[in-house]
Coordinates of C-alpha atoms and ligand atoms in Angstrom, one line a residue:
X7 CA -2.4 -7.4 8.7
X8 CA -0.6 -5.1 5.9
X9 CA -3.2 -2.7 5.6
X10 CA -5.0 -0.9 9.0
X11 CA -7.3 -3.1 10.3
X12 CA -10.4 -0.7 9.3
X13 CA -9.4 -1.5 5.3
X14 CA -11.9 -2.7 3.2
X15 CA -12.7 -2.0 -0.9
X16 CA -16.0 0.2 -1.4
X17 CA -17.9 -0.1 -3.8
X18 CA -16.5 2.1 -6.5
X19 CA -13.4 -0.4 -6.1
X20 CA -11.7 2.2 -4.4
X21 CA -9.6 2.0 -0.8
X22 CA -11.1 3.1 2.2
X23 CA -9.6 3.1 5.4
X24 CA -10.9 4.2 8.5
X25 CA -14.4 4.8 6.7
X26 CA -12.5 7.6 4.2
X27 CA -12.6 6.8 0.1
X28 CA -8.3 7.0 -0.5
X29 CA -9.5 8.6 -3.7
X30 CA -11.7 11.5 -1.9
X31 CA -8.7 12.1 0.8
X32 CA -5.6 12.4 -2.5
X33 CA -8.7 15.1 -3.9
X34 CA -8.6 17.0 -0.9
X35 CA -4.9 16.5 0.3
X36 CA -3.0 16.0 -2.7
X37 CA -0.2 13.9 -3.0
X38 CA 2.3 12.3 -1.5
X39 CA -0.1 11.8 1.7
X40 CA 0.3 9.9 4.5
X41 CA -3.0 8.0 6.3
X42 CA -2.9 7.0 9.0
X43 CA -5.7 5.0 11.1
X44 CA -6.4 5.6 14.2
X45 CA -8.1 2.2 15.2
X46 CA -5.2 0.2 14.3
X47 CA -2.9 2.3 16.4
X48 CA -4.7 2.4 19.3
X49 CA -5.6 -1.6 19.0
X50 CA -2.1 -2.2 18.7
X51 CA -1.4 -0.2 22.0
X52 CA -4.5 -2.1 23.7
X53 CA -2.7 -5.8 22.7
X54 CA 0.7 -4.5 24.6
X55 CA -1.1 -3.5 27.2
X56 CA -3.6 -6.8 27.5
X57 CA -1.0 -8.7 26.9
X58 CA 1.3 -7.8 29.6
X59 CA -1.5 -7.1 32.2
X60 CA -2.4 -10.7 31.1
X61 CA 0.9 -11.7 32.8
X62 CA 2.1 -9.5 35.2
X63 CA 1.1 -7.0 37.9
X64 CA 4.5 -4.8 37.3
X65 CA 5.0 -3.7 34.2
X66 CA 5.3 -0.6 31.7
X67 CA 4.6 -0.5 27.7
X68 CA 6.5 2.5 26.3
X69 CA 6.0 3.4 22.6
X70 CA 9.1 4.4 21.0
X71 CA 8.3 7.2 19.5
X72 CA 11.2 7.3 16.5
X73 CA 9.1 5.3 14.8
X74 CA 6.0 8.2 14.8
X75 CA 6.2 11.0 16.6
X76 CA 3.5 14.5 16.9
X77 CA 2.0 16.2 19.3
X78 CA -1.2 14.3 18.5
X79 CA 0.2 11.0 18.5
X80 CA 1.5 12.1 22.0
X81 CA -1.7 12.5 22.9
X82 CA -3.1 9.1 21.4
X83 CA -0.2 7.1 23.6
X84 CA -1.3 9.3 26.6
X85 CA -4.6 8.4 26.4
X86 CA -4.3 4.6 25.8
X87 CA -2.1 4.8 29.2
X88 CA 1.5 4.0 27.3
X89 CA 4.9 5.5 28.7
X90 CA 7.2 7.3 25.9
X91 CA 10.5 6.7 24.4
X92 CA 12.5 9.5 23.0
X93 CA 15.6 9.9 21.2
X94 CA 16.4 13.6 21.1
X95 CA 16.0 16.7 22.6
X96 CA 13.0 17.4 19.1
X97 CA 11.4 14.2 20.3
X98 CA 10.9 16.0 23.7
X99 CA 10.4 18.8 22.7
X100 CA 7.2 17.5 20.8
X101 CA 5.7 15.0 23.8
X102 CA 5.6 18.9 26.3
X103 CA 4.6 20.5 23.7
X104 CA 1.8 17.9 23.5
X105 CA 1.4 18.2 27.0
X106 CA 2.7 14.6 27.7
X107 CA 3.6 13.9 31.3
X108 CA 7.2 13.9 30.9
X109 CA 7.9 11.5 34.3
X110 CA 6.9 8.8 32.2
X111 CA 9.2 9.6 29.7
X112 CA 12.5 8.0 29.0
X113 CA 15.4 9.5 27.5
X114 CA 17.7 7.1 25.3
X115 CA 20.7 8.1 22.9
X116 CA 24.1 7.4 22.8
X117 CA 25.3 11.0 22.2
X118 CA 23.1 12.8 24.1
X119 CA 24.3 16.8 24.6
X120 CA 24.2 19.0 27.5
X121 CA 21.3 20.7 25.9
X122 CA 19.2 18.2 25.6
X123 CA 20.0 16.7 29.3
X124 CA 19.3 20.3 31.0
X125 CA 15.9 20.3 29.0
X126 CA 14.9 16.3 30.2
X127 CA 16.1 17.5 33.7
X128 CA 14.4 20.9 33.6
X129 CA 10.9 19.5 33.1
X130 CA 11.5 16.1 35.1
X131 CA 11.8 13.2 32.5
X132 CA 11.3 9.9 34.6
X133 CA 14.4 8.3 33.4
X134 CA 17.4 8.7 32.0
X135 CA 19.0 5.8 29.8
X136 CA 22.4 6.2 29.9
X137 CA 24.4 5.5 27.4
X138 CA 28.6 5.6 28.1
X139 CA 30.7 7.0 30.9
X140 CA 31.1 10.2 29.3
X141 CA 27.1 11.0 29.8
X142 CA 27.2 9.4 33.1
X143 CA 29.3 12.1 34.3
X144 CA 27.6 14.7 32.2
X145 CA 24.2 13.9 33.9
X146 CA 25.7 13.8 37.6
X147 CA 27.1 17.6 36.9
X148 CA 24.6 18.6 35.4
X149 CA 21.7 17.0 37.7
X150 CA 24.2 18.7 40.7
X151 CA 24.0 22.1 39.4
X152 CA 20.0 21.5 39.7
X153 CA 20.2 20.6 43.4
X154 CA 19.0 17.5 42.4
X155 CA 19.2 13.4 41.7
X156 CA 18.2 12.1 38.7
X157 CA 16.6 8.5 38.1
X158 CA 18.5 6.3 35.2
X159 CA 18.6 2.9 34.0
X160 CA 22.2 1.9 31.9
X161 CA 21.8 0.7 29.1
X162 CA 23.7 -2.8 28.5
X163 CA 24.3 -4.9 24.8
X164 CA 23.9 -8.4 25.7
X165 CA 26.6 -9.5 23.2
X166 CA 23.5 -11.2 20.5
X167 CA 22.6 -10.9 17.0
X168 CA 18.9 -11.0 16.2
X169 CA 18.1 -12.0 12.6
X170 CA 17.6 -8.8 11.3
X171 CA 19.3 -6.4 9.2
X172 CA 22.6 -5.4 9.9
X173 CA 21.9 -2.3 10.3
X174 CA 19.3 -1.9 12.6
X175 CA 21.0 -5.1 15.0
X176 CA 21.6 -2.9 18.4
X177 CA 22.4 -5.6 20.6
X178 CA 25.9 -6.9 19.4
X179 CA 29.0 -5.9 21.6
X180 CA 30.6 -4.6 18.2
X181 CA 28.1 -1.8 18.2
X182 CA 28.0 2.1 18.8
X183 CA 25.1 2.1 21.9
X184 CA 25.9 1.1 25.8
X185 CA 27.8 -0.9 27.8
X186 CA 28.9 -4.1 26.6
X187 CA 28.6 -6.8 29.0
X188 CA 31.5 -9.3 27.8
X189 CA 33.9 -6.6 28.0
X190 CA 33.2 -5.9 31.4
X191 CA 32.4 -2.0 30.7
X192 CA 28.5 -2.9 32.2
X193 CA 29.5 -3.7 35.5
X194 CA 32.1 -1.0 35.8
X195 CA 29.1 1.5 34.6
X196 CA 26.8 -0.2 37.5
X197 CA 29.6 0.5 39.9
X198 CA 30.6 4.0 38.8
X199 CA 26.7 4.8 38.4
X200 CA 26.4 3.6 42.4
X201 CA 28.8 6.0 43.7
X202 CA 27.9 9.2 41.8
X203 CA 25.5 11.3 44.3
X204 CA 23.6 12.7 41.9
X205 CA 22.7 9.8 39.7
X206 CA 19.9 7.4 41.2
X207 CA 20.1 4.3 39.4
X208 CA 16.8 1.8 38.8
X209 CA 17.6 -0.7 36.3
X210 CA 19.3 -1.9 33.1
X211 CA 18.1 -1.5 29.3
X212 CA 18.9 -3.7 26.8
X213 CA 17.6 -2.8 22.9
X214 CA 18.8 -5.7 21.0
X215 CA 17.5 -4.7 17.3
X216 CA 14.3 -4.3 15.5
X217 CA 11.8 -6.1 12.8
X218 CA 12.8 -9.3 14.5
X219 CA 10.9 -12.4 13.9
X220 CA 12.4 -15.0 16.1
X221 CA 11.1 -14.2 19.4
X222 CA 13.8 -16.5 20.5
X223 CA 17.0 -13.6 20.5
X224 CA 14.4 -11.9 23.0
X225 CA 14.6 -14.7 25.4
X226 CA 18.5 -15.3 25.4
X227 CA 19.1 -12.2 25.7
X228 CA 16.9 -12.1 28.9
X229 CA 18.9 -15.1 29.9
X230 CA 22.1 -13.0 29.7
X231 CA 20.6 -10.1 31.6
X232 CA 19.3 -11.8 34.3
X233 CA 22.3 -13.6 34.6
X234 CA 24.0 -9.8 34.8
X235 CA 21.3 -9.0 37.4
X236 CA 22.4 -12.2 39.4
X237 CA 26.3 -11.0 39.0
X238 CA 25.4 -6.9 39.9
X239 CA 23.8 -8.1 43.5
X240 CA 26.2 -10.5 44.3
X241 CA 29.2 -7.9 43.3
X242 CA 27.6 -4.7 44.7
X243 CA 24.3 -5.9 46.5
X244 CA 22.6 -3.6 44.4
X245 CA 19.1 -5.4 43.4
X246 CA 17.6 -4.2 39.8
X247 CA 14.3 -2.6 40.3
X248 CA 13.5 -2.3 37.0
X249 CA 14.3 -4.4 33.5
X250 CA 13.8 -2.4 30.3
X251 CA 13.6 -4.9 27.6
X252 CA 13.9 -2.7 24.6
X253 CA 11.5 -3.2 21.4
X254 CA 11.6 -4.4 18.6
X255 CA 8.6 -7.1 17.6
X256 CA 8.9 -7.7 13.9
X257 CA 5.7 -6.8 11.7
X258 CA 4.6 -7.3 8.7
X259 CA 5.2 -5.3 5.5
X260 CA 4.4 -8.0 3.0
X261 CA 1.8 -11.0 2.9
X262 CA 3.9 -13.5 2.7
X263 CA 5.9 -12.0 6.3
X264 CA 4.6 -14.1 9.6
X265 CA 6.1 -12.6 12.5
X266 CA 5.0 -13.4 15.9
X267 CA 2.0 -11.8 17.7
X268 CA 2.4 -8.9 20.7
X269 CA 0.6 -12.1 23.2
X270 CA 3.3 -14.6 22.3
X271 CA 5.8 -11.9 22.7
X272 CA 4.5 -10.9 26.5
X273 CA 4.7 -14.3 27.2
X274 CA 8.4 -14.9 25.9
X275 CA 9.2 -11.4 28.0
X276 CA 7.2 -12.2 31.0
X277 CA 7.8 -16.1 31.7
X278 CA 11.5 -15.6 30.5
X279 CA 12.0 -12.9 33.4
X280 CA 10.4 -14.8 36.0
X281 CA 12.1 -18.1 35.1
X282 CA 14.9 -16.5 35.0
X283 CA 14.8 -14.8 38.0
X284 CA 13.7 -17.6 40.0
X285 CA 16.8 -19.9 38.7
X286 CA 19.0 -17.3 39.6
X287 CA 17.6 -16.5 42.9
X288 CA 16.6 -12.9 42.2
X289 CA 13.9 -10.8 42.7
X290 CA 11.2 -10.2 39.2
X291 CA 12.3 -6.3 38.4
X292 CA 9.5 -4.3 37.0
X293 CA 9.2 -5.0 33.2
X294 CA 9.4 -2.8 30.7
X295 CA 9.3 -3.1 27.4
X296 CA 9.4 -0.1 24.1
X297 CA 7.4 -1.0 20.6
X298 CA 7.5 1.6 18.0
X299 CA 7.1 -0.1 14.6
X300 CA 4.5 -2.4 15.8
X301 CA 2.5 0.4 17.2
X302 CA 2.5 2.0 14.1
X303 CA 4.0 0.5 11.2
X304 CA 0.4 -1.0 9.9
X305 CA -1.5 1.8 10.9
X306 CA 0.0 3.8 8.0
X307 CA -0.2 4.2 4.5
X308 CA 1.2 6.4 1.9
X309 CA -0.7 7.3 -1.2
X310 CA 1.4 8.8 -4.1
X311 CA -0.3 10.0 -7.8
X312 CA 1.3 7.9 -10.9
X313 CA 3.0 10.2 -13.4
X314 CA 5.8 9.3 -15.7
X315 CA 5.5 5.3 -17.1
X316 CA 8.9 4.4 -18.8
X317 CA 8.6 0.7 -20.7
X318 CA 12.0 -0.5 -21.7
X319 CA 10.8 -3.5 -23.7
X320 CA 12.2 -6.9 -22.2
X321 CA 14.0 -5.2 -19.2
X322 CA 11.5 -3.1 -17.1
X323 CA 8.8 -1.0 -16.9
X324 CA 9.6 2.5 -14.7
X325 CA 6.3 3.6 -13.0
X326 CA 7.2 6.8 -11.5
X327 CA 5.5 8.3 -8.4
X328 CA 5.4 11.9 -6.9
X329 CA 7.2 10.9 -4.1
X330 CA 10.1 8.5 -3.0
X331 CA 13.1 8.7 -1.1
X332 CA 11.7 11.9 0.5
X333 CA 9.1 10.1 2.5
X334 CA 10.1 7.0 2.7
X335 CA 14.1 6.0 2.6
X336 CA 13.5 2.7 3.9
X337 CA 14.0 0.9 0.3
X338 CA 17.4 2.7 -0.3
X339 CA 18.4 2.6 3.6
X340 CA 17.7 -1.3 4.0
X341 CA 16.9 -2.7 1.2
X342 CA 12.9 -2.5 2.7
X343 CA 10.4 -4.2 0.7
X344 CA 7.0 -2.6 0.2
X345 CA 4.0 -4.0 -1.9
X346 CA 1.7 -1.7 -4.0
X347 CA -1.5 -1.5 -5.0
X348 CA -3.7 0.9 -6.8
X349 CA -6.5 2.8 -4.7
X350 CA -8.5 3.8 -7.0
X351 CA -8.8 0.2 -8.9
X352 CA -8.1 -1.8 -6.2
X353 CA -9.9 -5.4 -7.7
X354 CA -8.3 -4.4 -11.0
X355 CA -6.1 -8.1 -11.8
X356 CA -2.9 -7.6 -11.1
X357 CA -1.2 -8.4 -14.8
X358 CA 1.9 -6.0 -15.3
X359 CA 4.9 -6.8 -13.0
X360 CA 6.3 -3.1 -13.0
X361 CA 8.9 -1.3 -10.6
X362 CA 8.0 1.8 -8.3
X363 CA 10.1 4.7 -8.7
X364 CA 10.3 7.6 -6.6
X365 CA 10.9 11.0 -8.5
X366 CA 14.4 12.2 -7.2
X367 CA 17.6 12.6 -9.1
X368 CA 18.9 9.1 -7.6
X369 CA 19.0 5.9 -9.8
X370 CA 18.5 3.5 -6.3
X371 CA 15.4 5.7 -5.3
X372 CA 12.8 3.0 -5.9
X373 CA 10.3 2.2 -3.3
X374 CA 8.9 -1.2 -5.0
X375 CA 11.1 -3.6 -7.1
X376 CA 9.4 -5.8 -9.4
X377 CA 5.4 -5.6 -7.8
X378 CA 2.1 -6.9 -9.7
X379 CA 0.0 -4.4 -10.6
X380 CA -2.9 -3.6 -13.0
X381 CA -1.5 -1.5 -15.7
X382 CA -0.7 1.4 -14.3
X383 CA -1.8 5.0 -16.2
X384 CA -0.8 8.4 -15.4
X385 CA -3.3 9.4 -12.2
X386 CA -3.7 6.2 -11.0
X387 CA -3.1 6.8 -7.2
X388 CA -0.8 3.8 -5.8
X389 CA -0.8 3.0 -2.2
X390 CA 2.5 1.5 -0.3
X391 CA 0.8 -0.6 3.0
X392 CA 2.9 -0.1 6.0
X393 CA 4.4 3.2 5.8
X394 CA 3.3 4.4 9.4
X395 CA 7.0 3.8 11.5
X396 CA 9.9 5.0 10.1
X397 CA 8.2 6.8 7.0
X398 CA 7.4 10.5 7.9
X399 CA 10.3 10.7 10.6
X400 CA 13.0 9.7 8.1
X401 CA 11.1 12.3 5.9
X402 CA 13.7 14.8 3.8
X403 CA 13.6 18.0 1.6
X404 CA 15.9 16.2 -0.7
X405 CA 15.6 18.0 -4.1
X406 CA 14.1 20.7 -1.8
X407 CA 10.5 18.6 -1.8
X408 CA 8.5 19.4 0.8
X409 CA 7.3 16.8 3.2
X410 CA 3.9 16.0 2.9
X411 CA 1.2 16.1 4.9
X412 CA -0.1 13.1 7.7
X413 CA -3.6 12.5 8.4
X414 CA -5.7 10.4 10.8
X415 CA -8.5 8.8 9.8
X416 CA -11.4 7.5 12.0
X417 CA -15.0 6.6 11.0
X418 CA -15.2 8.1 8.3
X419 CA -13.2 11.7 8.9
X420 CA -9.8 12.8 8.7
X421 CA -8.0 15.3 10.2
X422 CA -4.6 16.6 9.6
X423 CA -2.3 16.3 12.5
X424 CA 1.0 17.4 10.5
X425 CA 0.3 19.6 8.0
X426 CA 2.3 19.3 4.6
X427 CA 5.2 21.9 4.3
X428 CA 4.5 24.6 1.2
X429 CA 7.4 25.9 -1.4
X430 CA 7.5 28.6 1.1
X431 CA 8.5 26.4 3.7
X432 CA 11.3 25.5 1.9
X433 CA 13.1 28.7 1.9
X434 CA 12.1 29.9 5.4
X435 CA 15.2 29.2 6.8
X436 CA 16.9 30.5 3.9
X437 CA 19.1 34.1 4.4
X438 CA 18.8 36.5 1.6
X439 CA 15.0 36.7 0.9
X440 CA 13.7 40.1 -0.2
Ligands
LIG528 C1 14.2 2.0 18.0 C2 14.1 1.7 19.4 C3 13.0 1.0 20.0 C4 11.8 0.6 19.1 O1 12.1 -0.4 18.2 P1 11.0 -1.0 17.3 O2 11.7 -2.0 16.5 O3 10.4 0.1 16.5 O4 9.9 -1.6 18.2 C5 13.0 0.8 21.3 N1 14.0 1.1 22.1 C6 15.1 1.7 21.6 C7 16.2 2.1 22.6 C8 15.2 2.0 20.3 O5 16.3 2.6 19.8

């Protein structure tokens, strides 16, 4: 799956998704627009939570909402039964604005501010995922001016690499979030977090990266955890409730990608926490693990209108879209690979190998290097599959454009659940306006 599951061609040879002609939503919308599909998003949160009932009795899917995040996505993960992941005091903000039950909400960040703690611990976030000694601190203060004792898990890195870009590897000790465990900083944290009066620690986190593929870094790091969970109760007789496994199930943003499915991934999770509890004598904590991109990554789509076509015989042909680096930075922040098509001549053979260039004053904002495509002509509307994590929340006004507009589509309507920002928008935090 690249495209939502609901895809299919109609017979004009246009793209529909979730029963809506791409062509019919860009004439009512405009472009850029995001589509997203409802159906694939709330499959993907009924596999995680098959899956894992499939194999244990004690567990928790939460959806990380980085990856997409709005008051009526909020809603969708409420309804399908999923916890919530934020990073920030905005993505709060959102899930009670939304009306989210915020005690099955956790907290993560590795810089969290004052503000944002006395907001989580104002309207009763389930946990807190502490980060580093200064928060730990922090939160007992803070949670002691409130009269009250706040639950947390700590947030460990294992000391492993996923394959993955280097940029978006969490788990290393060489790295910016939580305790490492080599250096011996996690088990001071667990002891430290045991004597603070305020602080009521559950469990351990562990995030080890994202778009991973090799659903074997998942279960060595569980080995090293456990074998941390072994070391905390013999050290402090503490005995870890709860084991927060972090995302990061790789999906797939071009054909040729094959990562693993979310049923072999419970199973790697699941059977590598009970084997590894049994050989180290320990009790199975509570499992608990946080997709975003594989929630949502599939269930989106962007659709831009093609403008601009710049041949340069013998070197490359420019085909420049109304959009780019402004709603989707993955390309320049990664090096992310996209495919294209065309919407509105979808069975059109693919003859012209082109590049896709965004419309911003940057030479490296290009969304699709070197992509088959039928001949592109000014209007044509192209499609980039698999724009739905990571695509509206990285969104900028870069070159002051505004951020376009999402909408979710199901059988055969759509309905805007972030509406696009105007030119007025743009200057409404500007000073100086008559
Ligand atoms: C980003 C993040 C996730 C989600 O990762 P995906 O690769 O999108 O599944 C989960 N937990 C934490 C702490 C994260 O930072």
């Amino acid at each position: 799956m690249v495209l939502p599951i609901t895809s299919k061609v109609n017979s004009k040879g246009h793209l529909e998704i979730g029963g809506c002609d791409a062509v019919e939503l860009v004439k009512e919308h405009g472009t850029p627009l995001f589509v997203m599909d409802e159906e694939t998003i709330r499959g993907q949160c009924r596999a995680y939570m098959g899956a894992f009932a499939g194999k244990t009795d004690d567990f928790e899917v939460i959806y990380a909402s980085k990856a997409f995040i709005s008051v009526a996505m909020c809603r969708l993960v409420q309804e399908e039964g999923l916890s919530l992941d934020v990073m920030s005091g905005g993505e709060l903000y959102t899930a009670i604005k939304a009306g989210f039950p915020v005690a099955k909400a956790f907290f993560h960040g590795n810089n969290k501010t004052p503000a944002e703690l006395n907001l989580a611990l104002e309207h009763g976030v389930g946990r807190i995922v502490v980060d580093g000694f200064h928060e730990l601190e922090l939160l007992d203060k803070i949670a002691a001016e409130k009269g009250m004792s706040q639950d947390i898990l700590l947030r460990i890195t294992p000391g492993i690499k996923p394959q993955t870009h280097n940029f978006i590897q969490t788990g290393q000790l060489d790295s910016k979030f939580g305790f490492g465990l080599q250096d011996g900083l996690a088990m001071s944290a667990v002891k430290k977090a045991l004597t603070l009066g305020n602080i009521n620690l559950k469990g351990i986190h562990a995030h080890i990266g994202s778009q991973i593929f090799e659903l074997g870094s998942f279960a060595k790091a569980i080995e090293i955890i456990m074998g941390f969970v072994r070391d905390i109760k013999e050290e402090t007789g503490f005995v870890v409730g709860e084991l927060n496994t972090g995302g990061g199930l790789g999906i797939k943003y071009k054909a040729v990608d094959e990562p693993s499915t979310i049923e072999e991934y419970a199973s790697v999770i699941v059977d590598g926490v009970k084997e590894q509890a049994a050989h180290f004598g320990i009790p199975v904590p509570r499992i608990m693990v946080e997709p975003g991109r594989s929630i949502v990554a599939n269930a989106g789509i962007t659709l831009y209108t093609v403008g601009t076509i710049k041949d340069i015989p013998g070197i490359r042909t420019y085909v420049s879209v109304d959009g780019g680096m402004s709603d989707n930075l993955r390309p320049m922040l990664y090096g992310a690979v996209y495919e294209a098509l065309l919407a509105n001549r979808v069975d059109d053979e693919a003859h012209a190998l082109v590049t896709v260039a965004g419309k911003h004053c940057e030479s490296g904002d290009i969304l699709v290097r070197d992509t088959m495509l039928p001949y592109p002509k000014a209007g044509d509307i192209l499609c980039t599959p698999a724009t739905g994590a990571y695509g509206y929340m990285m969104a900028n006004n870069y070159n002051r454009q505004p951020r376009p507009p999402v909408v979710m589509v199901k059988a055969g309507s759509a309905r805007v659940i972030v509406r696009g920002e105007t030119l007025d928008d743009l200057v409404r935090l500007d000073t100086g306006l008559q």
